[in-house]
CSV table of N, CA and C in Angstrom, one decimal:
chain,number,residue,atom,x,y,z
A,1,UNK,N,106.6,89.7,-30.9
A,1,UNK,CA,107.7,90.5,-30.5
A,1,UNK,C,108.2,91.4,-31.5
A,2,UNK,N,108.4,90.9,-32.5
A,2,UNK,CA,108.9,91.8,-33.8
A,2,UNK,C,108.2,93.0,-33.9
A,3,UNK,N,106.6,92.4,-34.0
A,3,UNK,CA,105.4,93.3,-34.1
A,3,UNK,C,105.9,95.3,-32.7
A,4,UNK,N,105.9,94.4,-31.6
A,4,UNK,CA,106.2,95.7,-30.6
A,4,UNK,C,107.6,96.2,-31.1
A,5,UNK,N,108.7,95.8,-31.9
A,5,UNK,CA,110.1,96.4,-32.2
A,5,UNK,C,109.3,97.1,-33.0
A,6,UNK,N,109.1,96.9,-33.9
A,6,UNK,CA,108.5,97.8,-35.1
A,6,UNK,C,107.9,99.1,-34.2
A,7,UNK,N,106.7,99.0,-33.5
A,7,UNK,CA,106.0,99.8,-33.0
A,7,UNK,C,107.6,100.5,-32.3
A,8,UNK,N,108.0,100.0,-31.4
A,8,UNK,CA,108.8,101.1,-30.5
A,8,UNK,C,109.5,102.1,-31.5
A,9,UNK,N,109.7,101.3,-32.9
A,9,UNK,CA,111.3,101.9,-33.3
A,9,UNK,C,110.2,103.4,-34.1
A,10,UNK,N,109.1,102.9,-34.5
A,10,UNK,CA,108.4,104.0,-35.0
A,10,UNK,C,108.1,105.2,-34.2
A,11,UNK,N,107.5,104.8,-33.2
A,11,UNK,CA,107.3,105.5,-31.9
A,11,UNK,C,108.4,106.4,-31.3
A,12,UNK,N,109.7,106.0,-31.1
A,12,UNK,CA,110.6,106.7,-30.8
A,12,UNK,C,111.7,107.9,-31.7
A,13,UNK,N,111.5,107.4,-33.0
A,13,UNK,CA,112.2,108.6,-34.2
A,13,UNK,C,111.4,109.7,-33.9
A,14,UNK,N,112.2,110.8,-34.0
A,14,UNK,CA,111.2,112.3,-33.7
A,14,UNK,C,110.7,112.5,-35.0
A,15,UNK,N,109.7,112.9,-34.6
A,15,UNK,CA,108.4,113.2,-35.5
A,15,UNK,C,108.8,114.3,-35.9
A,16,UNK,N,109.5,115.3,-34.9
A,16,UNK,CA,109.6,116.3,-35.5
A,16,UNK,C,111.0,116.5,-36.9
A,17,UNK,N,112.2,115.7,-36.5
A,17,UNK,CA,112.8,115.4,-37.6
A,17,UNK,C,112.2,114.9,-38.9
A,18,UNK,N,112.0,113.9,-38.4
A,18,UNK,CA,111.4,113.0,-39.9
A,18,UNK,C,110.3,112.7,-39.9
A,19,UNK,N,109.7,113.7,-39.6
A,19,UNK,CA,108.2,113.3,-40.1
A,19,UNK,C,107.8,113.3,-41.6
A,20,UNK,N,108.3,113.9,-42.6
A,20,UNK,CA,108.0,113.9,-43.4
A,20,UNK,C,108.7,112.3,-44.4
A,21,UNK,N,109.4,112.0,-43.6
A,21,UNK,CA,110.4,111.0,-44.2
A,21,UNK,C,109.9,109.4,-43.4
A,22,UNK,N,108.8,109.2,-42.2
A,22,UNK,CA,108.9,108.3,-42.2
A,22,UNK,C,107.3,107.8,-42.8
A,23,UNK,N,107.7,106.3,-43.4
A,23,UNK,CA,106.4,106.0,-44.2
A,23,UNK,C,105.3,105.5,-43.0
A,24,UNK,N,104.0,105.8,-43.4
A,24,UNK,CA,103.4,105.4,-42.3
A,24,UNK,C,102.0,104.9,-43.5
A,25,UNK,N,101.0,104.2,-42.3
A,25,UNK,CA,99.8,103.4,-42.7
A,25,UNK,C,98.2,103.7,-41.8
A,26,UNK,N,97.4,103.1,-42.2
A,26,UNK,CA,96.2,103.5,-41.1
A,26,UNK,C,96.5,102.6,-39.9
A,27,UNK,N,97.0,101.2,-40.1
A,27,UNK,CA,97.8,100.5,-39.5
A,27,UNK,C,99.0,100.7,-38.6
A,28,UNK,N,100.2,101.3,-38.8
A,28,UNK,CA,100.8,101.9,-37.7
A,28,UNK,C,100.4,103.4,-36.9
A,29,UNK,N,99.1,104.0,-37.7
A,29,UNK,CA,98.9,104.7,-37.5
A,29,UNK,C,98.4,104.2,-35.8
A,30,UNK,N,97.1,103.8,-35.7
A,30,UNK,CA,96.5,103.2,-34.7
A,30,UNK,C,97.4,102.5,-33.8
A,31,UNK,N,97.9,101.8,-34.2
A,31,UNK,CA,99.5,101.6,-33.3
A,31,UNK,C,100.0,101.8,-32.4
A,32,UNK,N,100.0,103.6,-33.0
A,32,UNK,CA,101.2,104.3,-32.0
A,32,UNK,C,99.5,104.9,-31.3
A,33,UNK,N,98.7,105.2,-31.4
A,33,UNK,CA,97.8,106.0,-30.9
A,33,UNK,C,97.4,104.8,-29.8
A,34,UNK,N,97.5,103.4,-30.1
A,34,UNK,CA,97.1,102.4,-29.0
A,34,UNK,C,98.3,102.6,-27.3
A,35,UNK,N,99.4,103.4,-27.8
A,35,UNK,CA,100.2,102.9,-26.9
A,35,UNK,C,100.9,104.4,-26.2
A,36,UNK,N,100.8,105.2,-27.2
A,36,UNK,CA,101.3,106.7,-27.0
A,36,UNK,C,101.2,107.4,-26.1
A,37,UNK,N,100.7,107.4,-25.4
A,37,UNK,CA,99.6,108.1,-23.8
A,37,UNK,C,100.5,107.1,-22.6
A,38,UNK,N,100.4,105.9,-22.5
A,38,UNK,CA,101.5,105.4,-21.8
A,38,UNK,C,103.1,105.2,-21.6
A,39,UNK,N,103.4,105.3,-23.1
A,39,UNK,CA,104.3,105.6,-23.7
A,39,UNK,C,105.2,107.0,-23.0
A,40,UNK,N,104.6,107.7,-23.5
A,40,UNK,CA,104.6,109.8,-22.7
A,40,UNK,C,105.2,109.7,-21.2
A,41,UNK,N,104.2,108.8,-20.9
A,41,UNK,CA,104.1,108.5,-19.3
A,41,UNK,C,105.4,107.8,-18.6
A,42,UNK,N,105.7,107.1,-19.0
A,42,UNK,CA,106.7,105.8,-18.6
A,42,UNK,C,108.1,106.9,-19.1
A,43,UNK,N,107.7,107.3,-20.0
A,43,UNK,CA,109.2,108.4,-20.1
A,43,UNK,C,109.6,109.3,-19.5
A,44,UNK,N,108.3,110.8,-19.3
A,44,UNK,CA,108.4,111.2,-18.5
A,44,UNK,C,108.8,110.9,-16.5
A,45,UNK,N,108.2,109.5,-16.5
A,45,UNK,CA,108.5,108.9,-15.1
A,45,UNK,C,109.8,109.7,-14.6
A,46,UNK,N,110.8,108.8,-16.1
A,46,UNK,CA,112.2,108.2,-16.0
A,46,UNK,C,113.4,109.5,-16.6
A,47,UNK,N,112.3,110.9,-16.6
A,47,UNK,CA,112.8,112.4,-16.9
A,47,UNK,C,113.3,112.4,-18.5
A,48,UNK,N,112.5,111.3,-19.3
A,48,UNK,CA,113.0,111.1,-20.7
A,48,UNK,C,112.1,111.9,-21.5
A,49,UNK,N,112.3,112.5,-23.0
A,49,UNK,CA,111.3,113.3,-23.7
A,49,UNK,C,110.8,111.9,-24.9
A,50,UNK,N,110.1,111.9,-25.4
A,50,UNK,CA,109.1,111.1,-26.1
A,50,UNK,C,109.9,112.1,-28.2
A,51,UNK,N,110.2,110.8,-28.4
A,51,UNK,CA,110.8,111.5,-29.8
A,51,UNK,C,112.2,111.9,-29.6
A,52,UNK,N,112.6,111.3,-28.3
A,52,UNK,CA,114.5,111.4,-28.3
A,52,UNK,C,115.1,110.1,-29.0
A,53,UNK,N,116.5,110.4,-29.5
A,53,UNK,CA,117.4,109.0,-30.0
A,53,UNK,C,116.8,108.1,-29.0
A,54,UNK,N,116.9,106.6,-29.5
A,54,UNK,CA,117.2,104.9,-28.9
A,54,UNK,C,118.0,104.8,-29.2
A,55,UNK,N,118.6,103.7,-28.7
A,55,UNK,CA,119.6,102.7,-29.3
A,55,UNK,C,118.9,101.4,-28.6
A,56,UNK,N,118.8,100.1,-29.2
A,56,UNK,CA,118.1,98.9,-28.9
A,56,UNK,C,119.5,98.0,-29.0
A,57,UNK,N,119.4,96.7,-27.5
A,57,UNK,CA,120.4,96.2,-27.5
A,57,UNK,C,119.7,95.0,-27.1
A,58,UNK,N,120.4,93.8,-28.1
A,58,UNK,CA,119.3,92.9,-27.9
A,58,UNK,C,120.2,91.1,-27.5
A,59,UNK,N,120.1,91.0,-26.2
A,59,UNK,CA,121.1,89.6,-25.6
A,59,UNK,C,120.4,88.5,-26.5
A,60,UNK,N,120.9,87.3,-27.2
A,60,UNK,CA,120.5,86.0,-27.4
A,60,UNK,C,120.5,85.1,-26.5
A,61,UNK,N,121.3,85.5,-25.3
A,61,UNK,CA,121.3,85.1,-23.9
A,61,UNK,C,122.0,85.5,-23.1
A,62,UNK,N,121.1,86.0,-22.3
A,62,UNK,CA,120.2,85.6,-21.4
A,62,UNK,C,118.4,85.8,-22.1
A,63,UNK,N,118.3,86.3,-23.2
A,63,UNK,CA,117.0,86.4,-24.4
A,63,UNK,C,116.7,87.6,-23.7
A,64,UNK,N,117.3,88.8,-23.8
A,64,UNK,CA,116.6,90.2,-23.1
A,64,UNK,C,117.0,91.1,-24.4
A,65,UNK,N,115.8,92.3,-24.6
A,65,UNK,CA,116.1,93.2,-25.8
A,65,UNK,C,116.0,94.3,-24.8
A,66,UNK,N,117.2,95.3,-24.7
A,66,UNK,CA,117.0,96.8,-23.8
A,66,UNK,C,116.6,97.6,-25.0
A,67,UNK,N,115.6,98.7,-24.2
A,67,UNK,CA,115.3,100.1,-24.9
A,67,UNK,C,116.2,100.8,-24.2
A,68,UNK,N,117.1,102.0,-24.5
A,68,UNK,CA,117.8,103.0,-24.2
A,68,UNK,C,117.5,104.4,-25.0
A,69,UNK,N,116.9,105.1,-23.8
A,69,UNK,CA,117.1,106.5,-24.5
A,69,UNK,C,117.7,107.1,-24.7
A,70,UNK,N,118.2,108.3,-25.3
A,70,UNK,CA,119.2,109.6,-24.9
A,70,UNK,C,118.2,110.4,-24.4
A,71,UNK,N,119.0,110.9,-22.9
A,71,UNK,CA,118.2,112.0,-22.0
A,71,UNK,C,118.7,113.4,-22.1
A,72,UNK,N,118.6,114.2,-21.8
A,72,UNK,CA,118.9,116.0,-22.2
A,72,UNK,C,120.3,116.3,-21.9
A,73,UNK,N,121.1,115.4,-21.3
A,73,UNK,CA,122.7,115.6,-21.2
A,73,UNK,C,123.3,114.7,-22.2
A,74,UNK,N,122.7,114.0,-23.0
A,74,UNK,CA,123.5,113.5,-23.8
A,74,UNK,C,123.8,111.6,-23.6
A,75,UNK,N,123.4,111.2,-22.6
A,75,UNK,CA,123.8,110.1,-22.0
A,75,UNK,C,122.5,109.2,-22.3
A,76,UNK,N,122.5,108.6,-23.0
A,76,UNK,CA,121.6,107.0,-22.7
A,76,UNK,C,121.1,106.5,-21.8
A,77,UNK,N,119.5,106.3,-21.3
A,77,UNK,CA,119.2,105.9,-20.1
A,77,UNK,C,118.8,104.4,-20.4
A,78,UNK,N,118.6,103.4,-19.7
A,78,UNK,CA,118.0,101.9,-20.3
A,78,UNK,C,116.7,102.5,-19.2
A,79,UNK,N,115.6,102.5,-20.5
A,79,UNK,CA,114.0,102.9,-20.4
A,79,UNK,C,113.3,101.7,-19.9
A,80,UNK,N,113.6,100.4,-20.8
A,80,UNK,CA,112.8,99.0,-20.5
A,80,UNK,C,113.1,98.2,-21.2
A,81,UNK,N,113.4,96.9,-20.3
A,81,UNK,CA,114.0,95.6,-21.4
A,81,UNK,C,112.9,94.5,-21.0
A,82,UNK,N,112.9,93.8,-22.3
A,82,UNK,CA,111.5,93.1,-22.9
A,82,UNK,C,112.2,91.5,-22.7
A,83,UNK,N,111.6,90.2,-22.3
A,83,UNK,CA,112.1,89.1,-22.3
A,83,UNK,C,111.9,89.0,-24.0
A,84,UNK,N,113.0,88.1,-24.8
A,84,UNK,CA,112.4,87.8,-25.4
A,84,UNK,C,112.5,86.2,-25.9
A,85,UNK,N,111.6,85.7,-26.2
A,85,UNK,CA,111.6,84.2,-26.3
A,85,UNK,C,112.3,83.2,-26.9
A,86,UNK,N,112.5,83.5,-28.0
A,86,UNK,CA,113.4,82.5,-29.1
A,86,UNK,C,114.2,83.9,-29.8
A,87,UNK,N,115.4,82.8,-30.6
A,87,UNK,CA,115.8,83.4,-31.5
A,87,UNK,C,116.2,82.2,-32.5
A,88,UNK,N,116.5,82.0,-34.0
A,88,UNK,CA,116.7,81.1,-34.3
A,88,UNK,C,118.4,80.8,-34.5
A,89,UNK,N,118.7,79.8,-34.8
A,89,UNK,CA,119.9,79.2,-34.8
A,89,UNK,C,120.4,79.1,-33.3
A,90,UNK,N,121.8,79.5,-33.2
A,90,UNK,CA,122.3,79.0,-32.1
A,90,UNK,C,123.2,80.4,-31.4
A,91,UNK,N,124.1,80.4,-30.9
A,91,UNK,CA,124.4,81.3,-30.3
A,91,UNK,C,125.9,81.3,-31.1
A,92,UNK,N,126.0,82.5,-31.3
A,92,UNK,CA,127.2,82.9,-32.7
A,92,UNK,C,126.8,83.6,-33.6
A,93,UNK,N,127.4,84.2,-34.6
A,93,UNK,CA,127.4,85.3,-35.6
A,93,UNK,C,126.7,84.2,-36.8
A,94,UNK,N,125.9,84.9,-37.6
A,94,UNK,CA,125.1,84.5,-39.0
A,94,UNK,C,126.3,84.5,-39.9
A,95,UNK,N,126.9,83.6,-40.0
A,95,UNK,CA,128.1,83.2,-41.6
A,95,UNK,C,127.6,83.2,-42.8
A,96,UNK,N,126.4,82.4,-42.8
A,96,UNK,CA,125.9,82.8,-44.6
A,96,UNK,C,124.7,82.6,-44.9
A,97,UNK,N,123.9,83.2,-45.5
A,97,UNK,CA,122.4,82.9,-45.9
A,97,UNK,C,122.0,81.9,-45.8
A,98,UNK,N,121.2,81.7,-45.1
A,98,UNK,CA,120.6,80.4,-45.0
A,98,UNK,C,120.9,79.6,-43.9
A,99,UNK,N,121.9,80.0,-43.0
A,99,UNK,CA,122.3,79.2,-42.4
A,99,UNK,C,121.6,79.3,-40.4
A,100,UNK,N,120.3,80.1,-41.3
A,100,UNK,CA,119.6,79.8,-40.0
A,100,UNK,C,119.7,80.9,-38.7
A,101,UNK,N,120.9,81.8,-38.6
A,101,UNK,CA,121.4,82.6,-37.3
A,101,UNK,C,120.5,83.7,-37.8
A,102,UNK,N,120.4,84.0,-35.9
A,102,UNK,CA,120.0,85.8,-36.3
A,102,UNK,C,121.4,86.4,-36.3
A,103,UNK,N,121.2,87.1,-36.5
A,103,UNK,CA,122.2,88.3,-37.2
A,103,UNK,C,122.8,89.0,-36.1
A,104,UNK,N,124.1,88.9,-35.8
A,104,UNK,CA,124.5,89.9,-34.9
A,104,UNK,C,125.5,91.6,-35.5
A,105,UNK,N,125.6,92.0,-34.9
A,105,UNK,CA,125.8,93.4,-34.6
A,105,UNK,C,125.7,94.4,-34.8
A,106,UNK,N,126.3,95.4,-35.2
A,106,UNK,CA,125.2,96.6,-35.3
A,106,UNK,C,124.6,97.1,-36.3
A,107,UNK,N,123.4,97.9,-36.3
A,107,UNK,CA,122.4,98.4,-37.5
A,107,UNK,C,122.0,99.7,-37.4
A,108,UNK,N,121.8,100.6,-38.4
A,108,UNK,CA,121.3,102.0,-37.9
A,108,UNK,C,119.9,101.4,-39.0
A,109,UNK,N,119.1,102.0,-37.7
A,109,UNK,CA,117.7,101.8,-38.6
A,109,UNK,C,117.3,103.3,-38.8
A,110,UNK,N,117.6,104.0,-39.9
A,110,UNK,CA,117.2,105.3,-40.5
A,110,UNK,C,115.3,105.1,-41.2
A,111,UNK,N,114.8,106.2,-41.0
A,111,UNK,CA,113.6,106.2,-41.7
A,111,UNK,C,113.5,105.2,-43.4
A,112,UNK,N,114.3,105.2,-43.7
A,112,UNK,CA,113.8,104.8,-44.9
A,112,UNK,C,113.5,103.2,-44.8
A,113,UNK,N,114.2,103.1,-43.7
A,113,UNK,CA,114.2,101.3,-43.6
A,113,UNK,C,112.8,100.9,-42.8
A,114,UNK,N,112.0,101.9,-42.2
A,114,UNK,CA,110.8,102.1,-41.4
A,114,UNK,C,110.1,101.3,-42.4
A,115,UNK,N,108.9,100.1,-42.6
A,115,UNK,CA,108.0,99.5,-43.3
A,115,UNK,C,106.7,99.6,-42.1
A,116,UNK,N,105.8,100.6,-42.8
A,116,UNK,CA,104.6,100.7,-41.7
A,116,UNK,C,103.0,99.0,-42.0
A,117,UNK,N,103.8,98.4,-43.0
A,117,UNK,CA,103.2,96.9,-42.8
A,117,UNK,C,103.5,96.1,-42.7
């Protein structure tokens, strides 16, 4: 699951912004080229452009992760939400290293934080 977060979050930064700023691999390369063509597709469906803002919102329960786009008015559409299976710890905020939680609330994932391995 992490593996397809990665892929989406790369997939969705516009290329044409930060192309030059996001790090990439022969590995994420093929990636996006495995999924991109459907990707196009499933957006267009839903009148979305390919390389607009996300925002990702991720329940610990009910275990669902939403994709949300921004569409050409400005407004956020929810594109597709993913089951996701576990998370560890319990249900509650991460208090201190180690102590097992995933981590709740919010993160801007900027290019630099992009790791294409």
């Amino acid at each position: 699951m992490l593996q397809q977060i990665i892929i989406l979050l790369a997939i969705f930064i516009s290329p044409q912004v930060f192309a030059t700023d996001i790090p990439s691999s022969a590995r994420a390369e093929r990636s996006i080229a495995s999924v991109e063509a459907v990707l196009r597709k499933g957006l267009s469906g839903k009148g979305l452009e390919y390389g607009s803002p996300i925002f990702i919102r991720i329940f610990k329960d009910p275990g669902v992760l939403e994709v949300w786009i921004e569409s050409d008015n400005g407004a956020f559409v929810n594109f597709k939400n993913y089951d996701i299976c576990t998370f560890s710890g319990n249900l509650g905020p991460k208090l201190k290293e180690g102590d097992n939680q995933s981590p709740e609330g919010f993160y801007f994932v900027n290019s630099g934080r992009l790791n294409p391995w």
